[in-house]
Tab-separated table of C-alpha atoms and ligand atoms in Angstrom:
chain	number	residue	atom	x	y	z
A	1	MET	CA	81.539	37.563	-47.961
A	2	GLU	CA	81.231	33.585	-48.029
A	3	PRO	CA	81.087	31.562	-44.480
A	4	GLU	CA	84.464	30.309	-43.851
A	5	LYS	CA	83.601	26.357	-42.554
A	6	SER	CA	84.784	25.753	-39.445
A	7	SER	CA	86.493	22.405	-38.160
A	8	ASN	CA	83.266	20.112	-38.044
A	9	GLY	CA	82.438	21.278	-41.445
A	10	ALA	CA	79.614	24.042	-40.169
A	11	ASN	CA	79.154	27.577	-41.797
A	12	HIS	CA	81.000	29.991	-39.503
A	13	TYR	CA	80.523	33.498	-40.438
A	14	GLN	CA	82.310	36.814	-40.263
A	15	ASN	CA	80.889	40.742	-40.416
A	16	VAL	CA	77.636	39.104	-40.283
A	17	ALA	CA	74.605	42.614	-39.448
A	18	CYS	CA	72.043	41.908	-36.050
A	19	PRO	CA	68.705	42.881	-36.654
A	20	PHE	CA	67.899	42.610	-32.993
A	21	CYS	CA	68.420	46.390	-32.704
A	22	GLY	CA	68.025	49.884	-34.771
A	23	ILE	CA	72.151	49.790	-34.916
A	24	LEU	CA	72.246	47.068	-36.291
A	25	CYS	CA	75.761	46.456	-35.766
A	26	ASP	CA	77.702	44.189	-38.407
A	27	ASP	CA	80.924	42.616	-37.167
A	28	LEU	CA	79.830	39.602	-35.192
A	29	GLU	CA	80.806	36.442	-35.653
A	30	ILE	CA	78.503	33.375	-35.483
A	31	GLY	CA	79.391	29.407	-35.696
A	32	PRO	CA	77.591	26.482	-35.525
A	33	SER	CA	75.855	25.135	-31.792
A	34	GLY	CA	74.578	21.947	-32.144
A	35	SER	CA	71.581	21.925	-34.238
A	36	GLY	CA	71.783	25.456	-33.380
A	37	LEU	CA	73.879	29.459	-33.757
A	38	LYS	CA	76.114	30.046	-31.103
A	39	VAL	CA	77.245	34.687	-31.565
A	40	LEU	CA	81.181	34.406	-30.308
A	41	LYS	CA	82.093	37.328	-30.756
A	42	ASN	CA	81.129	40.730	-30.385
A	43	GLY	CA	77.567	40.170	-29.727
A	44	CYS	CA	75.283	41.448	-26.420
A	45	VAL	CA	72.562	40.572	-24.509
A	46	LYS	CA	69.265	41.087	-27.632
A	47	SER	CA	71.556	39.503	-30.526
A	48	VAL	CA	72.931	36.507	-28.307
A	49	ALA	CA	68.965	35.980	-27.831
A	50	GLY	CA	68.024	36.217	-30.806
A	51	PHE	CA	70.780	34.232	-32.652
A	52	GLU	CA	70.177	31.366	-30.396
A	53	ARG	CA	67.211	30.629	-29.943
A	54	PRO	CA	66.448	27.373	-30.873
A	55	LEU	CA	64.671	26.648	-34.161
A	56	VAL	CA	61.783	25.081	-34.101
A	57	GLU	CA	59.045	24.800	-36.783
A	58	PRO	CA	55.994	23.935	-36.018
A	59	LYS	CA	53.165	23.635	-38.653
A	60	PRO	CA	50.557	26.753	-39.682
A	61	GLN	CA	47.141	26.500	-37.716
A	62	VAL	CA	43.911	28.432	-37.869
A	63	ASP	CA	41.953	28.337	-35.097
A	64	GLY	CA	44.571	26.476	-33.100
A	65	LYS	CA	44.250	23.206	-35.122
A	66	ASP	CA	47.272	22.119	-37.086
A	67	VAL	CA	46.844	23.210	-41.099
A	68	SER	CA	49.263	23.054	-44.114
A	69	LEU	CA	50.607	26.523	-45.447
A	70	ASP	CA	48.084	26.725	-48.679
A	71	GLU	CA	44.922	26.513	-45.670
A	72	ALA	CA	46.881	28.662	-43.627
A	73	ILE	CA	46.874	31.330	-46.463
A	74	ALA	CA	43.559	30.569	-48.330
A	75	GLU	CA	41.549	31.342	-44.223
A	76	ALA	CA	44.024	34.612	-44.608
A	77	ALA	CA	43.312	35.629	-47.525
A	78	ARG	CA	39.306	34.559	-46.626
A	79	LEU	CA	39.426	36.892	-43.996
A	80	ILE	CA	40.457	39.534	-45.254
A	81	ARG	CA	38.045	40.192	-48.294
A	82	GLU	CA	35.332	39.218	-46.071
A	83	SER	CA	36.866	42.375	-44.041
A	84	ARG	CA	35.540	45.482	-43.593
A	85	LEU	CA	38.729	47.544	-42.887
A	86	PRO	CA	41.857	45.277	-41.794
A	87	ALA	CA	44.362	46.802	-39.994
A	88	PHE	CA	48.041	45.485	-40.779
A	89	GLY	CA	49.831	45.705	-37.561
A	90	GLY	CA	53.340	44.924	-35.736
A	91	LEU	CA	55.663	45.449	-39.260
A	92	GLY	CA	58.299	43.965	-37.603
A	93	THR	CA	59.834	42.429	-40.333
A	94	ASP	CA	62.088	43.519	-42.882
A	95	VAL	CA	62.379	45.850	-45.726
A	96	ASP	CA	60.878	42.800	-48.232
A	97	GLY	CA	58.107	42.498	-45.352
A	98	VAL	CA	57.045	45.592	-45.303
A	99	ARG	CA	56.684	46.067	-48.805
A	100	ALA	CA	54.618	42.822	-49.743
A	101	VAL	CA	52.506	43.870	-46.622
A	102	ILE	CA	51.894	47.296	-48.139
A	103	ALA	CA	51.374	45.445	-51.336
A	104	LEU	CA	48.442	43.430	-49.670
A	105	ALA	CA	46.765	46.764	-47.348
A	106	GLU	CA	46.785	48.397	-51.173
A	107	LYS	CA	44.893	45.066	-52.632
A	108	GLY	CA	43.225	44.494	-48.821
A	109	GLY	CA	42.310	48.086	-48.587
A	110	GLY	CA	43.951	48.211	-44.973
A	111	VAL	CA	45.192	50.247	-42.736
A	112	VAL	CA	49.237	50.191	-41.496
A	113	ASP	CA	51.462	51.125	-38.948
A	114	HIS	CA	53.820	49.894	-36.932
A	115	ALA	CA	54.114	48.664	-32.982
A	116	LEU	CA	56.601	51.274	-32.297
A	117	SER	CA	55.196	53.790	-33.627
A	118	ASP	CA	53.649	55.971	-30.930
A	119	ALA	CA	57.753	56.523	-30.100
A	120	GLN	CA	57.987	56.971	-33.693
A	121	TYR	CA	56.268	59.834	-33.845
A	122	ARG	CA	58.124	61.729	-30.982
A	123	ASN	CA	60.161	62.112	-33.628
A	124	PHE	CA	57.977	62.213	-36.456
A	125	ARG	CA	55.452	64.756	-35.233
A	126	VAL	CA	59.533	67.070	-35.058
A	127	LEU	CA	61.245	66.037	-38.399
A	128	GLN	CA	57.125	67.598	-39.935
A	129	SER	CA	56.486	71.310	-38.127
A	130	SER	CA	59.976	72.128	-37.268
A	131	GLY	CA	62.933	70.108	-38.677
A	132	TRP	CA	66.058	69.160	-37.462
A	133	VAL	CA	69.766	69.038	-37.574
A	134	LEU	CA	70.856	65.187	-37.203
A	135	THR	CA	74.113	63.388	-37.498
A	136	THR	CA	74.908	59.945	-38.777
A	137	LEU	CA	75.892	57.029	-36.271
A	138	THR	CA	79.124	57.182	-38.190
A	139	GLU	CA	80.122	60.492	-37.805
A	140	ALA	CA	79.073	60.528	-34.219
A	141	ARG	CA	81.890	57.700	-33.760
A	142	ASN	CA	84.217	59.417	-35.524
A	143	ARG	CA	83.973	63.201	-34.812
A	144	ALA	CA	82.283	63.751	-31.700
A	145	ASP	CA	84.082	65.644	-28.931
A	146	LEU	CA	81.324	65.815	-26.719
A	147	PHE	CA	78.421	63.341	-26.828
A	148	ILE	CA	74.458	64.662	-24.224
A	149	ILE	CA	72.976	61.405	-23.587
A	150	ALA	CA	69.135	62.775	-23.211
A	151	GLY	CA	66.755	61.220	-21.066
A	152	SER	CA	67.528	57.554	-22.628
A	153	ASP	CA	68.436	53.953	-21.896
A	154	VAL	CA	70.560	53.994	-24.554
A	155	HIS	CA	72.709	50.762	-22.967
A	156	LYS	CA	69.476	48.882	-22.556
A	157	LEU	CA	68.086	49.712	-25.690
A	158	HIS	CA	71.490	49.093	-28.001
A	159	PRO	CA	73.498	47.209	-25.499
A	160	ARG	CA	76.031	47.785	-27.974
A	161	PHE	CA	76.229	51.724	-28.558
A	162	PHE	CA	78.652	52.742	-26.679
A	163	GLU	CA	81.041	50.445	-27.186
A	164	ARG	CA	80.961	51.373	-31.368
A	165	ILE	CA	79.861	54.559	-31.311
A	166	VAL	CA	80.841	56.501	-27.969
A	167	CYS	CA	84.501	54.152	-26.304
A	168	ASN	CA	85.909	53.324	-29.705
A	169	GLU	CA	89.665	54.410	-29.979
A	170	ALA	CA	90.279	55.090	-32.986
A	171	SER	CA	88.970	57.463	-35.271
A	172	MET	CA	88.855	57.232	-38.673
A	173	PHE	CA	90.205	60.949	-39.240
A	174	SER	CA	92.802	61.035	-36.383
A	175	ASP	CA	95.757	58.940	-35.418
A	176	ASN	CA	95.128	60.399	-31.552
A	177	PRO	CA	91.656	61.938	-31.403
A	178	PRO	CA	90.795	63.180	-28.603
A	179	LYS	CA	89.007	62.090	-25.703
A	180	ARG	CA	85.855	62.417	-24.932
A	181	THR	CA	82.858	64.116	-21.921
A	182	VAL	CA	79.747	62.646	-21.790
A	183	VAL	CA	76.243	64.026	-19.800
A	184	PHE	CA	73.939	61.494	-18.885
A	185	LEU	CA	70.987	64.242	-18.541
A	186	GLY	CA	68.067	62.135	-16.832
A	187	GLU	CA	67.709	60.181	-14.004
A	188	GLY	CA	69.196	57.005	-12.967
A	189	LEU	CA	70.237	56.041	-16.657
A	190	ASP	CA	72.498	53.058	-17.211
A	191	GLN	CA	76.069	54.445	-17.216
A	192	SER	CA	78.773	51.407	-17.378
A	193	ALA	CA	79.137	50.667	-19.963
A	194	VAL	CA	80.858	53.983	-20.576
A	195	THR	CA	84.288	52.572	-20.276
A	196	GLY	CA	87.758	53.414	-21.365
A	197	LYS	CA	90.717	55.344	-20.923
A	198	GLU	CA	92.060	55.672	-24.213
A	199	ARG	CA	88.544	57.674	-24.950
A	200	ILE	CA	86.269	58.983	-22.761
A	201	GLY	CA	87.202	61.847	-20.700
A	202	GLU	CA	85.069	62.660	-17.690
A	203	ILE	CA	81.543	61.457	-17.670
A	204	VAL	CA	78.918	64.298	-16.090
A	205	THR	CA	75.463	63.250	-14.752
A	206	LEU	CA	72.613	65.914	-14.138
A	207	PRO	CA	69.224	63.800	-12.736
A	208	VAL	CA	67.111	66.167	-14.407
A	209	LYS	CA	63.940	63.694	-14.703
A	210	SER	CA	63.176	63.387	-18.442
A	211	GLU	CA	60.146	65.784	-17.965
A	212	ARG	CA	62.337	68.442	-17.235
A	213	ILE	CA	65.053	67.544	-20.254
A	214	ALA	CA	62.848	70.525	-22.352
A	215	GLU	CA	63.098	73.151	-19.755
A	216	VAL	CA	66.552	72.595	-19.045
A	217	LEU	CA	66.910	72.664	-22.831
A	218	ASP	CA	65.024	75.917	-23.339
A	219	ALA	CA	66.873	77.625	-20.720
A	220	MET	CA	69.894	76.973	-22.666
A	221	ARG	CA	68.873	78.191	-25.792
A	222	ALA	CA	67.059	81.540	-23.440
A	223	LEU	CA	71.242	82.444	-21.564
A	224	ASN	CA	73.193	81.400	-25.554
A	225	LYS	CA	70.775	84.506	-26.794
A	226	GLY	CA	71.713	86.830	-24.100
A	227	ALA	CA	68.424	86.197	-21.759
A	228	THR	CA	68.495	87.035	-18.160
A	229	ILE	CA	66.997	83.794	-16.307
A	230	PRO	CA	66.513	84.509	-12.340
A	231	GLY	CA	66.374	81.796	-9.748
A	232	ASP	CA	69.744	79.134	-8.689
A	233	ASP	CA	67.537	76.555	-9.696
A	234	ILE	CA	66.551	74.935	-13.880
A	235	GLY	CA	64.954	72.571	-13.870
A	236	GLY	CA	65.206	71.134	-11.018
A	237	LEU	CA	69.324	71.305	-12.093
A	238	PRO	CA	72.099	73.712	-9.856
A	239	ARG	CA	72.545	76.953	-11.878
A	240	ALA	CA	75.751	76.485	-12.077
A	241	ALA	CA	75.153	72.709	-13.734
A	242	VAL	CA	73.065	74.352	-16.571
A	243	ASP	CA	75.854	77.057	-17.010
A	244	ASP	CA	78.749	74.917	-16.989
A	245	LEU	CA	76.729	72.173	-19.552
A	246	LEU	CA	76.190	75.380	-22.346
A	247	ALA	CA	79.356	76.552	-21.698
A	248	ARG	CA	80.834	72.679	-22.656
A	249	CYS	CA	78.252	72.874	-25.448
A	250	LYS	CA	79.896	76.310	-27.064
A	251	ALA	CA	82.985	75.031	-26.711
A	252	ALA	CA	82.554	71.522	-28.374
A	253	SER	CA	84.360	70.738	-31.573
A	254	TYR	CA	81.497	68.463	-32.604
A	255	GLY	CA	78.594	68.027	-30.554
A	256	VAL	CA	75.970	65.698	-30.158
A	257	VAL	CA	72.926	64.882	-28.217
A	258	VAL	CA	72.145	61.607	-28.490
A	259	TRP	CA	67.538	60.002	-27.310
A	260	ALA	CA	66.074	57.174	-27.749
A	261	PRO	CA	62.142	57.533	-28.091
A	262	PRO	CA	61.198	55.074	-26.636
A	263	SER	CA	62.250	55.999	-22.987
A	264	LEU	CA	60.830	58.960	-23.406
A	265	GLY	CA	56.970	58.015	-22.271
A	266	PHE	CA	55.385	60.551	-21.012
A	267	PRO	CA	52.867	62.827	-22.870
A	268	SER	CA	53.662	65.212	-25.874
A	269	ALA	CA	57.073	64.089	-25.680
A	270	ASP	CA	57.415	65.254	-28.840
A	271	LEU	CA	58.092	68.488	-27.572
A	272	THR	CA	61.608	67.276	-25.677
A	273	VAL	CA	62.675	66.222	-28.907
A	274	GLN	CA	61.792	69.438	-30.397
A	275	ALA	CA	63.932	71.229	-27.197
A	276	ILE	CA	66.483	68.882	-28.132
A	277	SER	CA	66.090	69.798	-31.981
A	278	GLU	CA	65.849	73.578	-31.425
A	279	PHE	CA	68.920	73.597	-28.849
A	280	VAL	CA	70.858	71.930	-31.887
A	281	LYS	CA	70.256	74.386	-34.051
A	282	ASP	CA	70.424	77.328	-31.750
A	283	ILE	CA	74.335	75.763	-30.906
A	284	ASN	CA	75.238	74.489	-34.358
A	285	LEU	CA	75.089	78.161	-35.669
A	286	THR	CA	78.662	78.722	-33.722
A	287	SER	CA	80.032	75.051	-33.702
A	288	ARG	CA	79.745	72.000	-34.965
A	289	PHE	CA	76.270	69.789	-33.644
A	290	ALA	CA	73.999	67.868	-34.055
A	291	GLY	CA	71.144	64.858	-32.769
A	292	LEU	CA	71.417	61.777	-33.405
A	293	ALA	CA	67.593	59.713	-32.611
A	294	LEU	CA	68.070	56.387	-31.716
A	295	GLY	CA	65.230	52.913	-31.309
A	296	GLY	CA	63.675	51.824	-34.225
A	297	ASN	CA	64.203	47.841	-33.038
A	298	GLU	CA	61.514	45.632	-34.159
A	299	GLY	CA	61.731	46.817	-37.852
A	300	ALA	CA	60.815	50.245	-36.953
A	301	VAL	CA	63.243	52.551	-39.240
A	302	SER	CA	62.890	50.170	-41.975
A	303	ALA	CA	58.979	50.465	-41.726
A	304	GLY	CA	58.590	54.140	-41.474
A	305	ALA	CA	61.578	54.362	-44.535
A	306	VAL	CA	59.586	51.736	-47.438
A	307	CYS	CA	56.252	53.567	-46.214
A	308	GLY	CA	57.770	56.388	-46.714
A	309	TRP	CA	58.941	55.473	-49.797
A	310	GLN	CA	56.298	53.579	-51.138
A	311	SER	CA	52.642	55.955	-50.366
A	312	GLY	CA	54.792	58.959	-49.745
A	313	PHE	CA	53.988	59.396	-45.685
A	314	PRO	CA	55.443	57.553	-42.290
A	315	LEU	CA	53.201	54.866	-41.217
A	316	ARG	CA	49.228	55.548	-40.168
A	317	VAL	CA	48.478	54.850	-43.956
A	318	SER	CA	45.229	53.383	-44.439
A	319	PHE	CA	44.659	52.533	-47.948
A	320	ALA	CA	40.815	51.766	-47.782
A	321	SER	CA	39.844	54.060	-50.828
A	322	GLY	CA	42.606	53.126	-52.943
A	323	LYS	CA	44.688	55.558	-52.475
A	324	PRO	CA	46.953	56.248	-49.548
A	325	ASP	CA	45.095	58.249	-46.606
A	326	TYR	CA	47.053	59.161	-43.676
A	327	ASP	CA	46.550	60.309	-40.571
A	328	ALA	CA	49.017	60.428	-37.792
A	329	GLU	CA	45.568	59.615	-34.901
A	330	ARG	CA	43.332	58.693	-36.687
A	331	TYR	CA	45.000	55.644	-38.423
A	332	ALA	CA	47.216	54.008	-35.228
A	333	ILE	CA	45.947	50.529	-34.502
A	334	SER	CA	45.755	50.550	-31.044
A	335	ARG	CA	42.592	53.360	-31.483
A	336	LEU	CA	41.650	51.480	-34.028
A	337	LEU	CA	41.444	48.151	-32.061
A	338	TYR	CA	39.964	50.279	-28.880
A	339	ALA	CA	37.317	51.513	-30.888
A	340	LYS	CA	36.117	48.646	-32.799
A	341	GLU	CA	36.698	50.629	-36.365
A	342	THR	CA	39.029	47.523	-37.470
A	343	ASP	CA	37.385	44.222	-37.826
A	344	LEU	CA	40.851	42.027	-38.045
A	345	LEU	CA	44.065	42.587	-36.993
A	346	LEU	CA	46.948	40.941	-38.463
A	347	TRP	CA	50.337	41.391	-36.846
A	348	ILE	CA	53.308	40.856	-37.878
A	349	ALA	CA	56.496	39.972	-35.668
A	350	SER	CA	59.598	38.380	-36.639
A	351	PHE	CA	62.285	39.533	-34.696
A	352	SER	CA	61.828	38.667	-31.461
A	353	PRO	CA	58.876	37.057	-29.493
A	354	ASP	CA	58.878	40.268	-27.543
A	355	LEU	CA	56.448	41.813	-29.953
A	356	THR	CA	53.511	40.233	-28.890
A	357	PRO	CA	50.566	41.074	-30.389
A	358	PRO	CA	47.760	43.381	-28.281
A	359	ASP	CA	45.354	41.461	-25.957
A	360	THR	CA	41.814	42.051	-28.453
A	361	ASP	CA	38.623	40.215	-29.740
A	362	VAL	CA	39.513	41.483	-32.584
A	363	PRO	CA	40.377	38.259	-34.645
A	364	MET	CA	43.407	37.979	-35.379
A	365	ILE	CA	46.113	36.677	-38.566
A	366	LEU	CA	49.416	36.187	-36.936
A	367	LEU	CA	52.778	35.730	-38.577
A	368	GLY	CA	55.097	35.430	-36.132
A	369	THR	CA	58.157	33.703	-35.019
A	370	PRO	CA	57.763	30.644	-33.724
A	371	SER	CA	58.434	31.741	-30.349
A	372	VAL	CA	55.835	34.740	-29.814
A	373	LYS	CA	52.996	33.766	-27.193
A	374	PRO	CA	50.209	36.091	-27.905
A	375	ALA	CA	46.839	36.189	-25.079
A	376	ARG	CA	44.512	34.710	-27.469
A	377	THR	CA	44.548	32.373	-30.324
A	378	PRO	CA	44.766	33.536	-33.310
A	379	LYS	CA	42.623	33.098	-36.240
A	380	VAL	CA	45.132	31.621	-38.375
A	381	TYR	CA	48.725	31.855	-37.107
A	382	ILE	CA	51.554	31.393	-39.445
A	383	PRO	CA	54.259	30.838	-38.467
A	384	VAL	CA	57.842	32.817	-39.751
A	385	GLY	CA	61.447	32.647	-40.097
A	386	THR	CA	63.795	35.271	-38.389
A	387	PRO	CA	65.073	37.619	-41.225
A	388	GLY	CA	69.148	37.598	-41.056
A	389	VAL	CA	68.697	33.827	-39.188
A	390	ASP	CA	66.557	32.212	-41.546
A	391	HIS	CA	66.342	33.539	-44.398
A	392	ALA	CA	68.774	36.667	-46.596
A	393	GLY	CA	66.843	40.734	-46.271
A	394	VAL	CA	67.808	44.036	-46.082
A	395	MET	CA	66.882	46.554	-43.003
A	396	VAL	CA	67.901	50.233	-42.588
A	397	ARG	CA	69.816	51.139	-39.977
A	398	VAL	CA	68.441	53.486	-37.425
A	399	ASP	CA	69.687	56.879	-38.466
A	400	ASN	CA	68.409	56.029	-42.231
A	401	VAL	CA	71.392	56.426	-44.176
A	402	VAL	CA	72.822	52.971	-45.272
A	403	SER	CA	70.245	49.473	-45.723
A	404	LEU	CA	72.111	46.601	-44.953
A	405	PRO	CA	72.534	43.399	-46.181
A	406	LEU	CA	71.210	40.395	-43.691
A	407	ARG	CA	72.272	36.633	-44.011
A	408	LYS	CA	70.483	33.370	-44.205
A	409	LEU	CA	72.859	31.256	-41.236
A	410	ARG	CA	70.826	28.582	-40.912
A	411	GLN	CA	69.040	25.536	-42.841
A	412	SER	CA	65.512	26.279	-41.779
A	413	ASN	CA	61.880	25.331	-43.325
A	414	LEU	CA	59.860	28.819	-41.688
A	415	PRO	CA	58.817	31.165	-44.924
A	416	SER	CA	60.036	34.936	-44.918
A	417	ALA	CA	57.150	37.198	-43.579
A	418	ALA	CA	57.993	38.517	-47.250
A	419	SER	CA	56.724	35.448	-49.057
A	420	VAL	CA	53.766	34.280	-46.946
A	421	LEU	CA	52.076	37.925	-47.483
A	422	GLU	CA	52.232	37.825	-51.080
A	423	LYS	CA	50.914	34.538	-51.490
A	424	ILE	CA	47.790	35.655	-48.876
A	425	GLU	CA	48.070	38.623	-51.886
A	426	ALA	CA	47.909	36.249	-54.850
A	427	ALA	CA	45.088	34.718	-53.469
A	428	LEU	CA	43.408	36.509	-52.499
B	501	SF4	S1	73.693	46.197	-30.240
B	501	SF4	FE1	71.442	45.582	-31.141
B	501	SF4	S2	72.568	45.715	-33.439
B	501	SF4	FE2	74.324	45.794	-32.143
B	501	SF4	S3	75.148	43.277	-31.222
B	501	SF4	FE3	73.953	44.451	-30.195
B	501	SF4	S4	71.434	43.610	-30.441
B	501	SF4	FE4	72.819	43.485	-32.485
């Protein structure tokens, strides 16, 4: 859709897709404000921080000194050419950026991994080993009558998730959709965004430690199969509360268990994702039930998807042998840096300054939004634009079923990460 002109002649955009978290809301209204942008409608704290970040256009640098883009690219190519095993990490970029970095890794013989892979692997391991039944944001929004939020501070990671997917008044399939029950299964989860009498029937709080959520779900699976579990306490919850939750699940017409892997930051948390997935499968035999995995900020979902279709493997792939070699432990960039198995880090962070590169003495090429502040001066720094703000692009949504187009919203001389990576590859 073409942008409307606002009264001062600057562009005014409707239905803008937001790249600043994995759920990619596509209903924002953005207008001009001075030399920058202003979120006029349907924003949140993350999107306002991203879209309204002032445009600055520093020059590329080599060893902290300003140089031309061509000189920075030539130096980056030289470093990759001379590297024994370059590591291509961060990967905070869009689909084109990930395609370009994988092409560069193939030619330069390096390893690709996303900064948030530790969290993503809590999901990948379950998908690889035992599978799951997942739903989509659209299905959940339109059909679910029971949401279980499992140990995840969804509101912090995705500030508009509840507004758009849980508290929405209208449903695509009913003029009079049933009220919803929202169960917070976890400690200290922000419930403040679950509001509105039209759609929210009941909010249930079950304060179980995140590490014990699997215990509760496994017990519910056993109870559902007719097993006897002695005692008045299951996973730290009163037995009656667990019985009640199981009864709600069995009675639901469309139940959804929601989790965000970045929130499950404890050892072997993939077993909690597995417990959720196995519980969902069991209840799904007699009622409609599904999981909904969130997270995927900083382009993590796009990175996983592109790496999957380009190499046949999820992230943590090495191209050092000339063909894709996959190892989820060996090719974790954090491990490669720690073990000094890589001698060069190329880090991409084009969405937010929060994706800072690791503090390492391994030489670094940084392709970052100008507000990224690395702990050490990179060998090469090339400022890049933000997809969906400074240039157009495409990103894959967290539920992996759609990719959304991003628009260029302002005039900017910052190059896209993809274009810089392509030039580095051409100079290798
Ligand atoms: S919830 Fe996420 S996608 Fe939606 S507006 Fe906020 S940051 Fe953007």
